[in-house]
Amino acid sequence: MEGVIDAHTRDLLTRRPGFDWTVTEFVRVVDARLPPRVFTKHCPELLLPEVATPSGVTVHLQLLGSDLDALAANARQALRLGATSLDLNFGCPAKLVNRHDGGASLLRNPTRLFRAVDAVHRAVGDAIPVTAKIRLGFSDRRLALTCAHAAEDGGATQLVVHARTRDEGYRPPAHWEWIGRIRARLSIPVVANGDIWTLEDYWKARTLSGCRDVMLGRGALADPGLAPRIRHWQRTGQRLPATPWAERVEILDQYAALQRSTLPAKVVVSLLKQWMNHMRARDPVAAETFQRIRRLTDLDEFLAGLHSTTCSPTNA
Ligand SMILES: Cc1cc2nc3c(=O)[nH]c(=O)nc-3n(C[C@H](O)[C@H](O)[C@H](O)COP(=O)(O)O)c2cc1C
């Protein structure tokens, strides 16, 4: 997720079992071949022996763009740098990105979507898999199925479907049943995405879409224990309770330490606030803590404020 999930976040979220693979923030392809440093910035895992998190969870490199020659050139560049799979983003709703003909704007023209996938597929041949991520459409869902077929026909080996149109942004509800219609018509695996915040959401998304796999976005940030809880439920049938606040604080602490190794303290505070912002919408202790410390800019004070909640009588 752009601006939110970097290599450190991927590392932390995959330390416990739950994720089968992760995706980088998108690499924006405009009209030129990008230098290697852009790829390694988005995907430092390219520099490791395996393109994976330290726990061994594969990292897919995501490209976003519509210029066929540039997409092909950057796909080849990514392959040369060691990428082991490429994902194409046709879901980004940002106005700036869409105005420049990227992300969800291609959902208005399935032929162009096909050509983009095809260009990347041809560029890398069978060396590595090419996957795609779409929404249900731009303004409406009329072309949902056609876009899904276009991705498959272009050579995508897997399709993630975010169950909303671009115009629906991130507003609930996610239309999981629409993913089911797509899954029923495609031969490649389809992964359900959108609004999975709890075990119940996971089950509902799976049931309505018929998909074996789901992708977590904001839900994994709001509750870093969600994927492990889903995995535990799959394996044992037991439902673990939501991740306790003390555990979330531990993750935020580790995140601060990882980010502090390369970034100024003030920037780390902003990043912590950004992550807490995802947590607070779903967790009253996170909301209360955020409210109390949100004006702090000193990293040590901020971290002390995080910890003070875990010691309060209500959370003991
Ligand atoms: C801040 C933010 C950044 C995102 N960046 C990306 C991105 O770079 N690539 C991508 O495929 N999806 C991106 N997404 C979309 C998510 O991956 C996901 O499809 C969407 O949030 C719906 O799933 P959710 O309801 O589980 O969050 C982003 C979403 C948000 C909120």
XYZ file of C-alpha atoms and ligand atoms in Angstrom:
347
model
C 0.000 0.000 0.000
C 1.523 3.234 -1.221
C 3.023 5.393 1.518
C 1.993 2.884 4.185
C 3.404 -0.587 3.708
C 7.141 -0.618 3.105
C 9.727 -3.366 3.619
C 9.790 -2.832 7.397
C 6.009 -3.132 7.639
C 6.090 -6.233 5.454
C 8.767 -7.688 7.718
C 6.761 -7.020 10.898
C 3.421 -8.221 9.529
C 4.871 -11.489 8.263
C 6.778 -12.510 11.378
C 3.810 -14.648 12.434
C 2.226 -17.165 10.043
C -0.730 -15.890 8.026
C 0.466 -14.257 4.821
C 1.346 -16.350 1.764
C 2.759 -13.402 -0.158
C 2.917 -9.620 -0.031
C 3.047 -6.825 -2.605
C 5.205 -3.709 -2.788
C 3.869 -0.199 -3.088
C 3.376 0.510 -6.776
C 6.303 1.575 -8.916
C 4.909 4.327 -11.114
C 5.816 3.787 -14.763
C 5.329 6.814 -17.006
C 7.291 6.836 -20.269
C 10.823 5.742 -19.500
C 12.803 2.881 -18.083
C 13.396 3.613 -14.420
C 16.836 3.291 -12.817
C 17.527 0.304 -10.537
C 17.443 2.482 -7.412
C 13.703 3.132 -7.902
C 13.045 -0.603 -7.849
C 15.262 -1.286 -4.850
C 13.704 1.637 -2.976
C 10.238 0.150 -3.407
C 11.475 -3.384 -3.001
C 14.697 -3.588 -0.954
C 14.026 -7.320 -0.839
C 15.434 -7.416 -4.418
C 18.851 -7.078 -2.816
C 18.383 -10.238 -0.753
C 19.090 -13.763 -1.966
C 15.307 -14.402 -2.053
C 12.769 -11.681 -2.907
C 11.005 -12.289 0.378
C 10.552 -10.864 3.849
C 13.036 -12.045 6.511
C 10.444 -14.678 7.464
C 10.455 -16.020 3.906
C 7.164 -14.616 2.615
C 7.440 -13.799 -1.111
C 7.260 -10.165 -2.177
C 5.596 -9.345 -5.513
C 6.782 -6.183 -7.218
C 3.920 -3.973 -8.379
C 3.976 -1.730 -11.459
C 1.428 0.944 -12.334
C 1.232 2.509 -15.759
C -0.315 2.361 -19.221
C 2.467 3.138 -21.710
C 3.098 -0.249 -23.271
C 6.752 0.275 -24.225
C 7.573 1.727 -20.815
C 5.756 -1.077 -19.012
C 7.650 -3.663 -21.042
C 11.011 -1.941 -20.506
C 10.411 -1.712 -16.765
C 9.207 -5.289 -16.555
C 12.485 -6.372 -18.170
C 14.404 -4.103 -15.817
C 12.618 -5.643 -12.825
C 13.380 -9.120 -14.112
C 17.044 -8.208 -14.566
C 17.132 -6.941 -10.987
C 15.839 -10.252 -9.705
C 12.060 -9.789 -9.366
C 10.385 -13.169 -9.089
C 6.862 -11.956 -9.924
C 5.218 -8.795 -11.210
C 1.826 -7.423 -10.273
C 0.002 -4.771 -12.301
C -2.117 -2.173 -10.539
C -5.463 -1.319 -12.173
C -7.121 -0.305 -8.926
C -5.518 2.931 -7.776
C -8.275 5.587 -7.490
C -6.009 8.631 -6.965
C -7.101 11.541 -9.174
C -3.556 12.458 -10.157
C -2.736 8.865 -11.143
C -6.009 8.448 -13.058
C -5.587 11.790 -14.854
C -2.271 10.509 -16.159
C -3.919 7.344 -17.379
C -2.793 4.967 -14.661
C -4.370 2.645 -12.096
C -8.152 2.368 -12.236
C -8.456 4.593 -15.323
C -7.718 1.533 -17.497
C -10.899 -0.122 -16.218
C -12.781 2.134 -18.649
C -11.095 0.427 -21.557
C -10.613 -3.347 -21.243
C -8.674 -3.497 -24.517
C -6.038 -1.201 -23.099
C -5.978 -3.210 -19.897
C -5.430 -6.347 -21.972
C -2.595 -4.670 -23.876
C -0.879 -3.577 -20.669
C -0.920 -7.086 -19.200
C 0.060 -8.583 -22.540
C 2.989 -6.175 -22.957
C 4.385 -7.083 -19.541
C 3.736 -10.770 -20.077
C 5.550 -10.729 -23.422
C 8.422 -8.738 -21.918
C 9.154 -11.329 -19.239
C 7.938 -14.396 -21.123
C 7.501 -17.361 -18.869
C 10.448 -16.367 -16.686
C 8.216 -15.015 -13.904
C 4.469 -14.838 -13.289
C 2.518 -11.675 -14.044
C -0.542 -10.991 -11.880
C -3.101 -8.180 -11.873
C -5.264 -6.246 -9.456
C -8.516 -4.621 -10.528
C -11.570 -2.968 -9.035
C -15.114 -3.724 -10.220
C -15.046 -0.797 -12.608
C -14.427 2.925 -12.812
C -17.856 4.498 -12.259
C -20.042 1.403 -12.536
C -19.676 -2.368 -12.722
C -20.711 -2.942 -16.320
C -17.202 -3.817 -17.485
C -16.168 -5.825 -14.411
C -16.216 -9.182 -16.108
C -14.741 -7.880 -19.373
C -11.816 -6.333 -17.485
C -11.239 -9.566 -15.570
C -11.204 -11.543 -18.839
C -8.866 -8.962 -20.363
C -6.379 -9.518 -17.542
C -6.600 -13.275 -17.945
C -6.325 -13.121 -21.744
C -3.311 -10.829 -21.416
C -1.505 -13.544 -19.503
C -2.186 -12.789 -15.830
C -1.774 -15.922 -13.738
C -3.803 -14.543 -10.825
C -6.298 -11.740 -10.343
C -6.998 -9.808 -7.148
C -10.379 -8.071 -7.202
C -11.054 -5.144 -4.887
C -14.826 -5.351 -4.600
C -15.647 -1.704 -5.263
C -15.580 0.639 -8.227
C -13.054 3.420 -8.426
C -15.780 5.992 -7.687
C -16.749 4.069 -4.554
C -13.263 4.764 -3.226
C -12.926 2.939 0.091
C -16.561 3.355 1.183
C -18.294 0.281 2.541
C -19.794 -2.021 1.550
C -17.425 -4.168 -0.495
C -19.485 -6.151 -3.024
C -17.938 -9.570 -2.428
C -20.699 -11.324 -4.385
C -19.436 -9.558 -7.530
C -16.068 -11.187 -7.048
C -17.930 -14.501 -7.052
C -19.370 -13.727 -10.502
C -15.891 -13.046 -11.813
C -14.342 -16.088 -10.123
C -16.979 -18.355 -11.657
C -16.010 -17.261 -15.187
C -12.217 -17.170 -14.983
C -9.777 -20.076 -15.135
C -7.021 -18.350 -13.123
C -7.181 -18.032 -9.321
C -9.163 -15.012 -8.141
C -8.404 -13.420 -4.774
C -11.065 -11.443 -2.880
C -10.165 -8.041 -1.478
C -11.922 -5.222 0.338
C -13.216 -4.522 3.839
C -11.944 -7.608 5.612
C -11.449 -6.391 9.183
C -12.466 -9.398 11.291
C -12.716 -13.191 11.189
C -16.417 -12.787 10.399
C -15.641 -10.519 7.427
C -13.118 -13.069 6.203
C -15.685 -15.820 6.345
C -18.350 -13.714 4.667
C -15.980 -12.590 1.913
C -14.942 -16.185 1.262
C -18.500 -17.453 1.270
C -19.929 -14.745 -0.982
C -17.011 -14.722 -3.420
C -16.278 -18.438 -3.357
C -12.589 -17.519 -3.359
C -10.131 -19.704 -1.508
C -7.850 -16.762 -0.770
C -8.350 -13.194 0.352
C -6.082 -10.172 0.346
C -5.906 -7.958 3.430
C -5.232 -4.244 3.087
C -6.157 -1.804 5.824
C -7.390 -4.634 8.049
C -3.830 -5.918 8.458
C -2.706 -2.500 9.664
C -5.704 -1.987 11.925
C -5.043 -5.365 13.514
C -1.610 -6.851 12.728
C -2.817 -10.111 14.274
C -5.696 -10.539 11.802
C -3.838 -12.697 9.247
C -2.385 -14.950 11.989
C -5.887 -15.260 13.525
C -7.336 -16.223 10.148
C -4.572 -18.781 9.662
C -5.143 -20.184 13.165
C -8.874 -20.462 12.474
C -8.224 -22.221 9.164
C -5.903 -24.711 10.827
C -7.686 -25.402 14.110
C -11.224 -24.048 13.862
C -10.475 -21.999 16.985
C -11.215 -18.298 17.084
C -8.552 -16.297 18.873
C -9.578 -12.921 20.364
C -8.550 -9.634 18.731
C -4.897 -8.727 19.185
C -4.407 -7.206 22.664
C -3.244 -3.590 22.767
C 0.029 -4.577 24.466
C 0.912 -6.689 21.420
C 0.097 -3.850 19.058
C 2.327 -1.532 21.097
C 5.135 -4.048 20.793
C 4.766 -4.024 17.001
C 4.698 -0.213 16.892
C 7.805 -0.196 19.073
C 9.625 -2.546 16.701
C 8.429 -0.493 13.739
C 9.860 2.668 15.317
C 13.203 0.963 15.904
C 13.388 -0.310 12.306
C 12.438 3.051 10.786
C 14.754 4.964 13.149
C 17.732 3.141 11.660
C 17.366 5.223 8.485
C 14.958 8.102 9.188
C 14.942 11.193 11.419
C 13.005 10.819 14.682
C 10.309 13.321 13.639
C 9.542 11.367 10.477
C 9.292 8.183 12.532
C 6.705 9.882 14.771
C 4.652 10.760 11.662
C 4.844 7.167 10.461
C 3.732 5.884 13.862
C 0.782 8.269 13.805
C -0.106 7.053 10.330
C -0.172 3.418 11.460
C -2.093 4.287 14.651
C -4.598 6.129 12.528
C -5.441 2.791 10.906
C -5.679 1.117 14.306
C -7.799 3.707 16.068
C -10.831 3.344 13.820
C -11.195 -0.257 14.952
C -9.894 -0.312 18.507
C -11.057 1.854 21.433
C -7.745 1.653 23.317
C -5.860 2.707 20.178
C -8.366 5.545 19.709
C -7.981 6.748 23.301
C -4.190 6.506 23.163
C -4.006 8.283 19.809
C -6.181 11.104 21.121
C -3.858 11.525 24.111
C -0.519 11.509 22.256
C -1.363 12.748 18.785
C 0.163 16.202 19.362
C 3.526 14.854 20.522
C 6.389 15.232 18.079
C 9.275 13.891 20.145
C 9.847 10.200 19.434
C 10.796 9.188 22.994
C 7.785 10.999 24.448
C 5.537 9.445 21.828
C 6.756 5.935 22.587
C 6.428 6.548 26.332
C 2.847 7.692 25.703
C 2.123 4.502 23.785
C 3.398 2.374 26.652
C 1.611 4.298 29.389
C -1.738 2.994 28.130
C -0.670 -0.619 28.499
C -0.016 0.030 32.176
C -3.329 1.769 32.914
C -5.734 -0.186 35.152
C -8.303 -0.678 32.370
C -5.756 -2.450 30.191
C -3.764 -4.267 32.826
C -3.257 4.381 1.662
C -3.511 3.266 0.702
C -2.541 2.950 -0.235
C -2.754 1.904 -1.134
N -1.771 1.594 -2.038
C -1.933 0.532 -2.861
C -0.902 0.132 -3.775
O 0.179 0.742 -3.836
N -1.140 -0.948 -4.554
C -2.319 -1.646 -4.495
O -2.496 -2.640 -5.217
N -3.306 -1.281 -3.679
C -3.139 -0.222 -2.862
N -4.149 0.144 -2.009
C -5.419 -0.617 -2.024
C -5.370 -1.785 -1.053
O -4.380 -2.711 -1.431
C -6.716 -2.517 -1.017
O -6.998 -3.006 -2.299
C -7.861 -1.612 -0.593
O -7.503 -0.812 0.501
C -9.095 -2.451 -0.227
O -8.773 -3.421 0.720
P -9.009 -3.148 2.296
O -10.466 -2.750 2.453
O -8.660 -4.475 2.920
O -8.104 -2.046 2.699
C -3.971 1.190 -1.106
C -4.955 1.513 -0.172
C -4.747 2.538 0.727
C -5.822 2.873 1.724
